[in-house]
mmCIF file of C-alpha atoms in Angstrom:
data_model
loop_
_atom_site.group_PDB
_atom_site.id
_atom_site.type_symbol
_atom_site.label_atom_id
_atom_site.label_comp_id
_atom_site.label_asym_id
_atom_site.label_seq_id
_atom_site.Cartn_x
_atom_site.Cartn_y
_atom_site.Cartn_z
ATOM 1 C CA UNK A 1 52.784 270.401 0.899
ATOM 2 C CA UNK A 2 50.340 273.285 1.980
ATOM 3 C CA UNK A 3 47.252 274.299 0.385
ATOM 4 C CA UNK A 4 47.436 277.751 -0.653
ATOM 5 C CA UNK A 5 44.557 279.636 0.636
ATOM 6 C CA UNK A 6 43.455 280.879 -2.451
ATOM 7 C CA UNK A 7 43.081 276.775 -3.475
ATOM 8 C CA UNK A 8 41.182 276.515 -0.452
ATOM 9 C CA UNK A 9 39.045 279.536 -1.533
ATOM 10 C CA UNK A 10 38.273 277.801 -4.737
ATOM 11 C CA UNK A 11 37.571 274.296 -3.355
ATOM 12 C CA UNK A 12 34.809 275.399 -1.135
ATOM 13 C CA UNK A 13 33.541 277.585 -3.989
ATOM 14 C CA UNK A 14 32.790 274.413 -5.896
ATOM 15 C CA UNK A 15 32.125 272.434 -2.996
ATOM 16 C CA UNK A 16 28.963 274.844 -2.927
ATOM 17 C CA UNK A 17 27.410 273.485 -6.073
ATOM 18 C CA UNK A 18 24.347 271.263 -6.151
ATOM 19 C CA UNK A 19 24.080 267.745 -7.092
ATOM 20 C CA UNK A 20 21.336 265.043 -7.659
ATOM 21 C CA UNK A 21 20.025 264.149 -4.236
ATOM 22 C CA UNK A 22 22.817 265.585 -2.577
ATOM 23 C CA UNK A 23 25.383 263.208 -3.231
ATOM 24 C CA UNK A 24 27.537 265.623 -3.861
ATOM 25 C CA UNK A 25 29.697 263.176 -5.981
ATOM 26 C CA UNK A 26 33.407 265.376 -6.571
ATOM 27 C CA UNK A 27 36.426 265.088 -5.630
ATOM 28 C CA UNK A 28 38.913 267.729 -5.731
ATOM 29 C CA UNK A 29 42.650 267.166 -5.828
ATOM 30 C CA UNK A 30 45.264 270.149 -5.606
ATOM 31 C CA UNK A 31 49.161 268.818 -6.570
ATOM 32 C CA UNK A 32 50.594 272.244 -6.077
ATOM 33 C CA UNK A 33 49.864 273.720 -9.678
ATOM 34 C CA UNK A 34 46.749 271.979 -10.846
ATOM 35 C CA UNK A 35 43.677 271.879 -9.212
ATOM 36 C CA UNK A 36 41.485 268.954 -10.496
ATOM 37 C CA UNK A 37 38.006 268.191 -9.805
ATOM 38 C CA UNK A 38 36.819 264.649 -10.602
ATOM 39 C CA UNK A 39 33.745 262.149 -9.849
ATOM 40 C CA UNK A 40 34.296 260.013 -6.962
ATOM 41 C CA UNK A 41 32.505 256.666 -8.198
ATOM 42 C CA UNK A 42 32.235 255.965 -4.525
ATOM 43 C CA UNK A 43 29.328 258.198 -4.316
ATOM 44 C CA UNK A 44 27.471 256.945 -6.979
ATOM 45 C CA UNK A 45 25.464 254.229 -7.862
ATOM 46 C CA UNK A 46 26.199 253.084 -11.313
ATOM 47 C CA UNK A 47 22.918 251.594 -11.727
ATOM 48 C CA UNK A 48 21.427 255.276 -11.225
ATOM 49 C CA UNK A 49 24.098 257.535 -12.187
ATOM 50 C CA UNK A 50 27.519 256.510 -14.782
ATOM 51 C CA UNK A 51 29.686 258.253 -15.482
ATOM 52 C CA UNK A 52 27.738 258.638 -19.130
ATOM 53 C CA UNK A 53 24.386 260.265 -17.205
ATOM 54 C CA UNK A 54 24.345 263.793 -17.933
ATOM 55 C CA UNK A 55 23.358 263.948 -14.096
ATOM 56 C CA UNK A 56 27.123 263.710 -13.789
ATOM 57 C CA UNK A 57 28.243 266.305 -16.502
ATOM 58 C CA UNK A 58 25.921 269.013 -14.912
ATOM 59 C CA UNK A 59 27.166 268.494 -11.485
ATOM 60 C CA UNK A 60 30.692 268.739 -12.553
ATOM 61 C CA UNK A 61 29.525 272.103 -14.952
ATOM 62 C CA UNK A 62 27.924 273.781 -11.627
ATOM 63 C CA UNK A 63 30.814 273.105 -9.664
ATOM 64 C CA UNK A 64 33.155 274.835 -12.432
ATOM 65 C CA UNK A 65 30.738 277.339 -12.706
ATOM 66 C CA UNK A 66 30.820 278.616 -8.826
ATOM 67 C CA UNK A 67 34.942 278.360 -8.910
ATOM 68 C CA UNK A 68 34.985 280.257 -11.958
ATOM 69 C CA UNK A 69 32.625 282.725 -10.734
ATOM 70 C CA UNK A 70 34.535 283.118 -7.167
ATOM 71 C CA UNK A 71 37.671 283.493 -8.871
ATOM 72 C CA UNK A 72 36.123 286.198 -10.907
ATOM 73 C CA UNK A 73 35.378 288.003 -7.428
ATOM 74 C CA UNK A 74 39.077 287.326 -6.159
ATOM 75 C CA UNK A 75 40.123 289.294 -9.308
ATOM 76 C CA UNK A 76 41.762 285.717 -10.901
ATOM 77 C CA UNK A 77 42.153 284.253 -14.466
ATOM 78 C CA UNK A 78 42.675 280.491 -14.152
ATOM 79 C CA UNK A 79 42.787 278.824 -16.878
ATOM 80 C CA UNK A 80 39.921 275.980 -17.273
ATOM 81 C CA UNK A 81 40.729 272.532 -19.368
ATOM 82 C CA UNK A 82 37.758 269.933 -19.456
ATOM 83 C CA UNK A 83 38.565 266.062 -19.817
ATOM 84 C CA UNK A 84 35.490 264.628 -21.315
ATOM 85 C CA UNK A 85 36.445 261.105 -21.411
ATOM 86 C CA UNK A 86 37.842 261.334 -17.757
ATOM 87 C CA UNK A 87 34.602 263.503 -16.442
ATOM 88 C CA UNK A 88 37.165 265.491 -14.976
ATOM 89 C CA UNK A 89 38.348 269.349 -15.215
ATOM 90 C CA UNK A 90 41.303 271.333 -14.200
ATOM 91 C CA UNK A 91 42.155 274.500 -13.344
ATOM 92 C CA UNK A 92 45.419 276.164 -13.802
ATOM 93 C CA UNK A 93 46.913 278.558 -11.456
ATOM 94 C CA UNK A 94 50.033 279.952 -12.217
ATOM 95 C CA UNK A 95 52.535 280.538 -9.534
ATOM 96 C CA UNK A 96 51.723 284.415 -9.380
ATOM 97 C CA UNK A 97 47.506 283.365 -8.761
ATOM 98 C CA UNK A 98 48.957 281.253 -5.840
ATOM 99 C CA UNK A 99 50.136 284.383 -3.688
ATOM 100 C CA UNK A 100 47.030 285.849 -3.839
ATOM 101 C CA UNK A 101 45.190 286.460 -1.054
ATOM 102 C CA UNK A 102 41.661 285.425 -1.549
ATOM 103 C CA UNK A 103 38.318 287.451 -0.531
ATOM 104 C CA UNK A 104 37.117 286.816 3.150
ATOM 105 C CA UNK A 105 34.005 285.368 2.359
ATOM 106 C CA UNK A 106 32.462 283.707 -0.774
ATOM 107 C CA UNK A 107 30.866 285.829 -2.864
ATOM 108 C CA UNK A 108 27.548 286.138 -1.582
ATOM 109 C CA UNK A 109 25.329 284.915 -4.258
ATOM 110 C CA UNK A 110 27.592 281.177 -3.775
ATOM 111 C CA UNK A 111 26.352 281.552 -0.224
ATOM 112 C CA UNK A 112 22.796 281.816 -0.902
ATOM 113 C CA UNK A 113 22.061 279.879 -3.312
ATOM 114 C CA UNK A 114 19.277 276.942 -2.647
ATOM 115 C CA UNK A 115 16.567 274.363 -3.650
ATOM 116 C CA UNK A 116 13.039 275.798 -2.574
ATOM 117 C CA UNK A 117 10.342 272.708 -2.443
ATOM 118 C CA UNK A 118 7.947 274.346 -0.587
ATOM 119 C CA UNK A 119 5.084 276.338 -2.489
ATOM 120 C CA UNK A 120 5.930 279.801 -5.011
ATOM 121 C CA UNK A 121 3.402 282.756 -4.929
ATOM 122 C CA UNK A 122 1.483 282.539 -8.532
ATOM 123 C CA UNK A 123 2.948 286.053 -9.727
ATOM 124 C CA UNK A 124 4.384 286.156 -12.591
ATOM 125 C CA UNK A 125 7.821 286.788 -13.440
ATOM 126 C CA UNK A 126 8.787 290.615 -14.479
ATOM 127 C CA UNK A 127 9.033 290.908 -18.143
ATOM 128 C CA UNK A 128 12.661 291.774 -18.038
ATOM 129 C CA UNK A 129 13.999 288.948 -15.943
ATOM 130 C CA UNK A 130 12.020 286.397 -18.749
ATOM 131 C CA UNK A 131 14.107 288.278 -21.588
ATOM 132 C CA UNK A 132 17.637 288.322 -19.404
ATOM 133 C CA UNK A 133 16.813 284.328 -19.681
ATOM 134 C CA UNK A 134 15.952 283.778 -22.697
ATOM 135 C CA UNK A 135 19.830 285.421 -23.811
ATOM 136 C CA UNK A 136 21.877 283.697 -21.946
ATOM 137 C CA UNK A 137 23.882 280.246 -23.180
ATOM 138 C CA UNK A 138 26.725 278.325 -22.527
ATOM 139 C CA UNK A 139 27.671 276.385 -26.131
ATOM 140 C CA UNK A 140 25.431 274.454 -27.192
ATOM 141 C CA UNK A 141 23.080 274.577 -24.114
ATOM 142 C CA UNK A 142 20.037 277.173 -24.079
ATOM 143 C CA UNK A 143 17.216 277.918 -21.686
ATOM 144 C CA UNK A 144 13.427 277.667 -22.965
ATOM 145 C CA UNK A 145 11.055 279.693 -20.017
ATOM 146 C CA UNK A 146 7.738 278.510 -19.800
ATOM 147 C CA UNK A 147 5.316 280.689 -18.764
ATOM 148 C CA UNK A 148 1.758 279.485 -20.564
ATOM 149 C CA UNK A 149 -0.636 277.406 -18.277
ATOM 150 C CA UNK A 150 -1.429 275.223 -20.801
ATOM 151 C CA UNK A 151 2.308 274.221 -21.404
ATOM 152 C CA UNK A 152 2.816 274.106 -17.580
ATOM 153 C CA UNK A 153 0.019 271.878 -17.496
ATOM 154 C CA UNK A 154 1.215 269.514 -20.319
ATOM 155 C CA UNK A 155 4.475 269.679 -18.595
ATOM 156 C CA UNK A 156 3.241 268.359 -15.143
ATOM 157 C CA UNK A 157 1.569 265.220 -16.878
ATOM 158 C CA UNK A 158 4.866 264.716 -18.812
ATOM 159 C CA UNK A 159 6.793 264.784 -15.287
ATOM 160 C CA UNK A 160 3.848 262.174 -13.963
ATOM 161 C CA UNK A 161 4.258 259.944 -16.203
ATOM 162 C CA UNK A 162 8.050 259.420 -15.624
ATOM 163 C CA UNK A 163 7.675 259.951 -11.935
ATOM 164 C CA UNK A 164 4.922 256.419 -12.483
ATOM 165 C CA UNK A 165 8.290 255.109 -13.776
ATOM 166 C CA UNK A 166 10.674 255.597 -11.503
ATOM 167 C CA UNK A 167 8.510 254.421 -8.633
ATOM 168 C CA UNK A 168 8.213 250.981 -10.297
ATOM 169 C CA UNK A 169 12.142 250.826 -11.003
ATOM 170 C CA UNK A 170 13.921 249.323 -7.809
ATOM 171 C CA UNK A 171 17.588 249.937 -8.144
ATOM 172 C CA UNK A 172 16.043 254.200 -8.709
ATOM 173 C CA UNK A 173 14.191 253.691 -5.821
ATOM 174 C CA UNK A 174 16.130 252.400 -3.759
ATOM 175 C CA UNK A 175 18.942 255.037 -4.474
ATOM 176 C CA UNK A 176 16.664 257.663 -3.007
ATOM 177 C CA UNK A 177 15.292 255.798 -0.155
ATOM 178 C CA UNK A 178 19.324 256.259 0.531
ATOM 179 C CA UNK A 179 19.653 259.953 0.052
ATOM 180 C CA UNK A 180 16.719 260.732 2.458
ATOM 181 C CA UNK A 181 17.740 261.966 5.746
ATOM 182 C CA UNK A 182 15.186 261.501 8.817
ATOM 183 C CA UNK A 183 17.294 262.099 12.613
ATOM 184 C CA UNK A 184 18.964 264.872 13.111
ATOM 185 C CA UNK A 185 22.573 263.497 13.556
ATOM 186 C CA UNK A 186 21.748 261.486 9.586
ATOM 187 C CA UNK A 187 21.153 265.446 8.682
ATOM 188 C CA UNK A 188 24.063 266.356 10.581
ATOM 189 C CA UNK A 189 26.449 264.055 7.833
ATOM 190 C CA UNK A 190 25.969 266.649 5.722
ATOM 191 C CA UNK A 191 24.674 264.792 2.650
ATOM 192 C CA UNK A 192 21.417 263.188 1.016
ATOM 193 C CA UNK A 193 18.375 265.011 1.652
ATOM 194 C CA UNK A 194 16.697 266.737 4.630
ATOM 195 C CA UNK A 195 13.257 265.079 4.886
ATOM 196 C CA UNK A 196 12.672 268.848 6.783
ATOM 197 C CA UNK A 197 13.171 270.551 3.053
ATOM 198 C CA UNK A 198 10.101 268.470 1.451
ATOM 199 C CA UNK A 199 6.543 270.441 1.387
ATOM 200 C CA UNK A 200 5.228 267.090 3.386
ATOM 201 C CA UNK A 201 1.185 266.870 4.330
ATOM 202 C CA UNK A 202 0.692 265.811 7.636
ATOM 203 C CA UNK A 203 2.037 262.076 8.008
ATOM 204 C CA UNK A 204 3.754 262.890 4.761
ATOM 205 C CA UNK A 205 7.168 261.776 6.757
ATOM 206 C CA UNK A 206 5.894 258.704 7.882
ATOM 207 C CA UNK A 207 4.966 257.020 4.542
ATOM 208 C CA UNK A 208 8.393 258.216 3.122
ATOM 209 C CA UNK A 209 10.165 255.638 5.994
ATOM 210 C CA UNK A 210 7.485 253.320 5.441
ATOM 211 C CA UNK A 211 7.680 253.301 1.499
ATOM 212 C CA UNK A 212 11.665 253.605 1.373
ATOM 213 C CA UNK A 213 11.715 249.851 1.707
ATOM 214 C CA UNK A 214 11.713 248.520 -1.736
ATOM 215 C CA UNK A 215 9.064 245.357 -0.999
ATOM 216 C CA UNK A 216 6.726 247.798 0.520
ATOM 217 C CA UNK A 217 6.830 250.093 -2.508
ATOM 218 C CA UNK A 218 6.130 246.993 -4.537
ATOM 219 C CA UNK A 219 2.952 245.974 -2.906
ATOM 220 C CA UNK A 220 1.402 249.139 -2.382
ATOM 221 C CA UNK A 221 2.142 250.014 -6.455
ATOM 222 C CA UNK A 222 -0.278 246.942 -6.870
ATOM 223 C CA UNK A 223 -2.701 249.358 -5.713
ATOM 224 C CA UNK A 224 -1.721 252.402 -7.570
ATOM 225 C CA UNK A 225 0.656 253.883 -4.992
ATOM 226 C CA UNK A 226 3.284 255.218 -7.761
ATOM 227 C CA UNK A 227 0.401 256.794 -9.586
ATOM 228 C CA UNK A 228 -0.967 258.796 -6.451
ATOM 229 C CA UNK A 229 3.076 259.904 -5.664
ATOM 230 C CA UNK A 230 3.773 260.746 -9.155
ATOM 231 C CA UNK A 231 0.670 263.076 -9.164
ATOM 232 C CA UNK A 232 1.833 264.787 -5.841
ATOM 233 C CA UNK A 233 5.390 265.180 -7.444
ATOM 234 C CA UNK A 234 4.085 266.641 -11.117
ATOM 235 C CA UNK A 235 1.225 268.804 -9.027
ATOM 236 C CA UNK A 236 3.932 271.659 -8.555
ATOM 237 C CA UNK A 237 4.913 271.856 -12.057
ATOM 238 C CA UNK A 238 1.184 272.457 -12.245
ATOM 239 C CA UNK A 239 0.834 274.787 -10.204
ATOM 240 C CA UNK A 240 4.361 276.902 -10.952
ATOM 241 C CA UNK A 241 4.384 280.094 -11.831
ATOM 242 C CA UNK A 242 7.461 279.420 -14.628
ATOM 243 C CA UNK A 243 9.338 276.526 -15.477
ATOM 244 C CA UNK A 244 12.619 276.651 -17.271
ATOM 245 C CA UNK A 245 13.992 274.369 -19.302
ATOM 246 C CA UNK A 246 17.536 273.314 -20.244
ATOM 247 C CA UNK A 247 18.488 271.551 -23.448
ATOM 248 C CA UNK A 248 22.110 271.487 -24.898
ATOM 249 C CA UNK A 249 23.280 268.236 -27.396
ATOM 250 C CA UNK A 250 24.050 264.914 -26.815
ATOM 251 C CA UNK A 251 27.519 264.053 -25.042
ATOM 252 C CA UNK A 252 29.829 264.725 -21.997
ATOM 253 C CA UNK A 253 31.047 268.537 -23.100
ATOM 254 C CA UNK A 254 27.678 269.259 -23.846
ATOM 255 C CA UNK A 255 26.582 268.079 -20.202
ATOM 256 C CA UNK A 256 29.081 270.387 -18.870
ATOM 257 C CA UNK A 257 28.043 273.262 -20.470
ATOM 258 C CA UNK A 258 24.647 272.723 -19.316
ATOM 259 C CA UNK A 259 25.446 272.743 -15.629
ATOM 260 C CA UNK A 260 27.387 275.991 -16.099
ATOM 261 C CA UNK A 261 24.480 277.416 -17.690
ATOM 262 C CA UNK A 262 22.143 275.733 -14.805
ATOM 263 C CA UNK A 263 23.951 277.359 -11.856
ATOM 264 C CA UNK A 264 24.376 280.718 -13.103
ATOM 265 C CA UNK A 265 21.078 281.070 -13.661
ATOM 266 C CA UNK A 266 20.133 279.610 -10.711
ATOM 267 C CA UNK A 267 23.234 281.933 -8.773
ATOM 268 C CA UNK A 268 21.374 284.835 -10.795
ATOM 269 C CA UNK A 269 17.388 283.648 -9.751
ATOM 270 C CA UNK A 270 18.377 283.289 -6.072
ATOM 271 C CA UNK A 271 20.210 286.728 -6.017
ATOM 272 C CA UNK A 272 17.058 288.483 -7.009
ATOM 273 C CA UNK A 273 14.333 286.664 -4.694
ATOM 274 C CA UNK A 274 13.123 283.833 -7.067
ATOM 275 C CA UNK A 275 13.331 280.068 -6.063
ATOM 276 C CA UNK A 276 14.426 277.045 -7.705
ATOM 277 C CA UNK A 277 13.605 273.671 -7.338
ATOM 278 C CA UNK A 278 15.414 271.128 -9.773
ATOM 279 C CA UNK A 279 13.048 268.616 -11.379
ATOM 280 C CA UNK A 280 15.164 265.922 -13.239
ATOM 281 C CA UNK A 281 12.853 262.525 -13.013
ATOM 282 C CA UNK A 282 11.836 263.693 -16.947
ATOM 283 C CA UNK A 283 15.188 264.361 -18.266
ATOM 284 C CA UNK A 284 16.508 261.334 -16.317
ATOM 285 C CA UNK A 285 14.405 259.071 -18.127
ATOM 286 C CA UNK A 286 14.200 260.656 -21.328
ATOM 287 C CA UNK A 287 18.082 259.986 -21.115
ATOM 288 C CA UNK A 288 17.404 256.128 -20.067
ATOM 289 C CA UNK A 289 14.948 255.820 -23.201
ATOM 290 C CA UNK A 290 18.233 257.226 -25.431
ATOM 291 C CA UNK A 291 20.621 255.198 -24.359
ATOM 292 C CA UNK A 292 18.312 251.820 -24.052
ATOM 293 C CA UNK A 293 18.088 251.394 -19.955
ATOM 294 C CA UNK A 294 14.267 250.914 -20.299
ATOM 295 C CA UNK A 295 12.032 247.529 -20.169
ATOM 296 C CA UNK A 296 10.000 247.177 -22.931
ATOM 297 C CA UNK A 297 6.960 248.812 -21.556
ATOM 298 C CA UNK A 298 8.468 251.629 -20.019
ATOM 299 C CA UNK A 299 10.243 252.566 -23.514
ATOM 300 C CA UNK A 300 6.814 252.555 -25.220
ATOM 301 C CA UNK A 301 5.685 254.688 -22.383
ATOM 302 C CA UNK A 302 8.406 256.865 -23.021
ATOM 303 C CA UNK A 303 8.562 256.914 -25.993
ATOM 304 C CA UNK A 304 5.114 259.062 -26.148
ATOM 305 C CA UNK A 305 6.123 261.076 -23.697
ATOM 306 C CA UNK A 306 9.091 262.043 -25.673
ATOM 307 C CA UNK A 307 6.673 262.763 -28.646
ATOM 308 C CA UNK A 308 4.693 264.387 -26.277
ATOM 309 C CA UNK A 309 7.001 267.057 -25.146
ATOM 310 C CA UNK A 310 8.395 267.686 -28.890
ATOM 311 C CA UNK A 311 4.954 269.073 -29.462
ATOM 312 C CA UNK A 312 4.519 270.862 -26.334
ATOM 313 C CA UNK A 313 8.105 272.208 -26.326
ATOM 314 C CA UNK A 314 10.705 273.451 -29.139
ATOM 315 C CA UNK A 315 14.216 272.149 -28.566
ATOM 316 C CA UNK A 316 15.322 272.795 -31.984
ATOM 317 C CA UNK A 317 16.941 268.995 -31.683
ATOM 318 C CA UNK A 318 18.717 269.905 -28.018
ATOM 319 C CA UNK A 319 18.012 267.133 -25.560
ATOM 320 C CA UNK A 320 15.961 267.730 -22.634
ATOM 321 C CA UNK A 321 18.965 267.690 -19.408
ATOM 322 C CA UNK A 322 17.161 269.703 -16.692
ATOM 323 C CA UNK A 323 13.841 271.433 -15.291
ATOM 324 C CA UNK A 324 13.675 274.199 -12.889
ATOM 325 C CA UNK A 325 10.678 275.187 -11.072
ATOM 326 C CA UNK A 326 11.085 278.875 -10.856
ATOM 327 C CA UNK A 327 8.894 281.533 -9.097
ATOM 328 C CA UNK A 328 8.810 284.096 -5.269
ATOM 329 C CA UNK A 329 8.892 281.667 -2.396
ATOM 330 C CA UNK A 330 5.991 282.332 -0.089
ATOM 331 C CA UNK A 331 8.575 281.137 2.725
ATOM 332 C CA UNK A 332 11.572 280.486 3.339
ATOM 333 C CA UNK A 333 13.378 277.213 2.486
ATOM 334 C CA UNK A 334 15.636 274.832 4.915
ATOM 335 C CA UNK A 335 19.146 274.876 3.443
ATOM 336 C CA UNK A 336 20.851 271.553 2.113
ATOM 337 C CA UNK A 337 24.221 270.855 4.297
ATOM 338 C CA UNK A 338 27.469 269.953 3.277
ATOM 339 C CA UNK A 339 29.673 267.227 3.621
ATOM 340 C CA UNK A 340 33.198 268.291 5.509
ATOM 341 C CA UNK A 341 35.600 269.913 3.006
ATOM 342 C CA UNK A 342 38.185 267.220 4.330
ATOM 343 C CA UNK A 343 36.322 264.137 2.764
ATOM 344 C CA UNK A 344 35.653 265.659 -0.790
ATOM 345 C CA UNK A 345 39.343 267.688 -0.894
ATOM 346 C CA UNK A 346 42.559 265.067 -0.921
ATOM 347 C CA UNK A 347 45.022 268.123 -0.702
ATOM 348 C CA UNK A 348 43.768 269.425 3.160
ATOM 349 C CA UNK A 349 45.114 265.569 4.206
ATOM 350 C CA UNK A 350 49.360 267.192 3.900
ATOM 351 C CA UNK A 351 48.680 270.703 5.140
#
């Protein structure tokens, strides 16, 4: 069976789409009318990421999100059916959608899209970009801007304190001493993340190797080590010139629609010279606290932080899924790679 090339088109349209740490956790299967895009529980670590973690939901919602946007550019309708229960979605394409010949390129805002860690300018953002923000949704998921420096600096000791967190938790830990990529042929792979894309001080990559073994991390936390990385991780938030915020309602649909909403902003932000960096260590374990994944004194911890941000924030009683850190780049960021479209896509295997 061969892959139409407007399939292909599609599949590297979603393949595009960003994902915690890089994992890059789809899989997309094409059986000659459907086109389905599923989590492959391969590359996941349960521990970290279910199937449950909205983590999952938004990465499957951005990846929907940039197919349905590229077929938008190739002129095409397909029809779009989510599967909660599965985590998986599917996208119809008529036999008439299959002869048609797609664009040469993706559009270009799927091309440039990218996470900026390095430092943003302090200027504001115009007036008229903040309002385009504040009106966009996707069901029940809504944006929240945050401009005030008092709020951005509540914010930043709301992501501290979970960043303390996840440095003490091994199995989290451990997960992203995985993801980081030091040698150029690990970078090459085309997953995790490019230690060349942090805003590292001088040594900076030299304690990541040495703390990415978990019984190192231990003993220097004895000394206040996840403190002193929590504060360098929550300084940008200090610092930022806007942070947005996502909140939709609890479950697996509502995850979804989140990540849609997340990458077209993010799509839109990009396209006119802003830069995004995803924070998700305070959503992550805002979600832990919910569904009961926290030790006993983490949960209390947590559970003033969660008081915390109802009074520095209004949700209107969304849940918290995902951050952005959004302002101009003062330079230009190193682009996350790719994984080859043959390992995520299981119809290029009978062309």
């Amino acid at each position: 069976m061969s892959v139409p090339p407007i399939v292909d088109y599609l599949v590297r349209a979603g393949h595009a789409a960003p994902s915690a740490d890089n994992a890059q956790p789809w899989r997309f299967d094409w059986d000659g009318r459907l086109l389905r895009v599923s989590v492959e529980a391969a590359r996941l670590d349960p521990r970290v990421f279910d199937r449950d973690s909205p983590a999952v939901g938004i990465t499957l919602g951005a990846v929907a999100e940039n197919m349905l946007q590229a077929a938008e550019a190739a002129g095409l309708e397909p029809e779009l059916e989510l599967m909660p229960e599965q985590m998986a979605f599917q996208l119809l394409l008529p036999p008439s959608l299959l002869e048609a010949a797609p664009p040469a390129e993706l559009p270009r805002a799927l091309q440039a899209r990218h996470t900026n860690r390095l430092p943003f300018l302090p200027d504001p953002l115009p007036q008229a970009m903040a309002e385009g923000l504040a009106r966009s949704s996707e069901g029940s998921a809504r944006p929240l801007l945050v401009t005030e420096a008092a709020s951005l600096r509540r914010l930043a000791q709301l992501v501290e304190q979970a960043s303390r967190l996840r440095f003490q938790t091994r199995h989290i830990h451990e997960w992203f001493a995985r993801s980081l990529r030091f040698a150029p042929e690990q970078v090459a792979a085309g997953d995790g993340l490019d230690v060349a894309t942090f805003d590292l001080p001088p040594g900076g990559r030299l304690l990541l190797r040495l703390v990415s073994d978990w019984r190192r991390m231990v003993f220097l936390n004895r000394f206040g080590f996840h403190r002193l990385f929590a504060a360098i991780e929550a300084q940008p938030v200090r610092k930022a010139p806007a942070v947005l915020l996502i909140s939709a309602a609890a479950g697996r649909q509502a995850s979804f629609d989140a990540g849609r909403l997340m990458e077209r902003i993010w799509l839109d932000l990009n396209r006119q010279g802003i830069a995004v960096q995803p924070y998700y260590v305070l959503p992550d374990q805002l979600d832990r606290l919910r569904r009961g994944a926290l030790d006993a004194p983490h949960r209390q911890r947590m559970l003033a932080v969660e008081a915390e941000l109802q009074r520095c924030v209004r949700l209107e009683g969304r849940k918290l899924l995902m951050m952005l850190r959004i302002g101009r780049p003062r330079c230009q960021a190193v682009r996350a790679r790719r994984l080859p479209l043959e390992v995520v896509f299981k119809g290029k295997d009978s062309t």
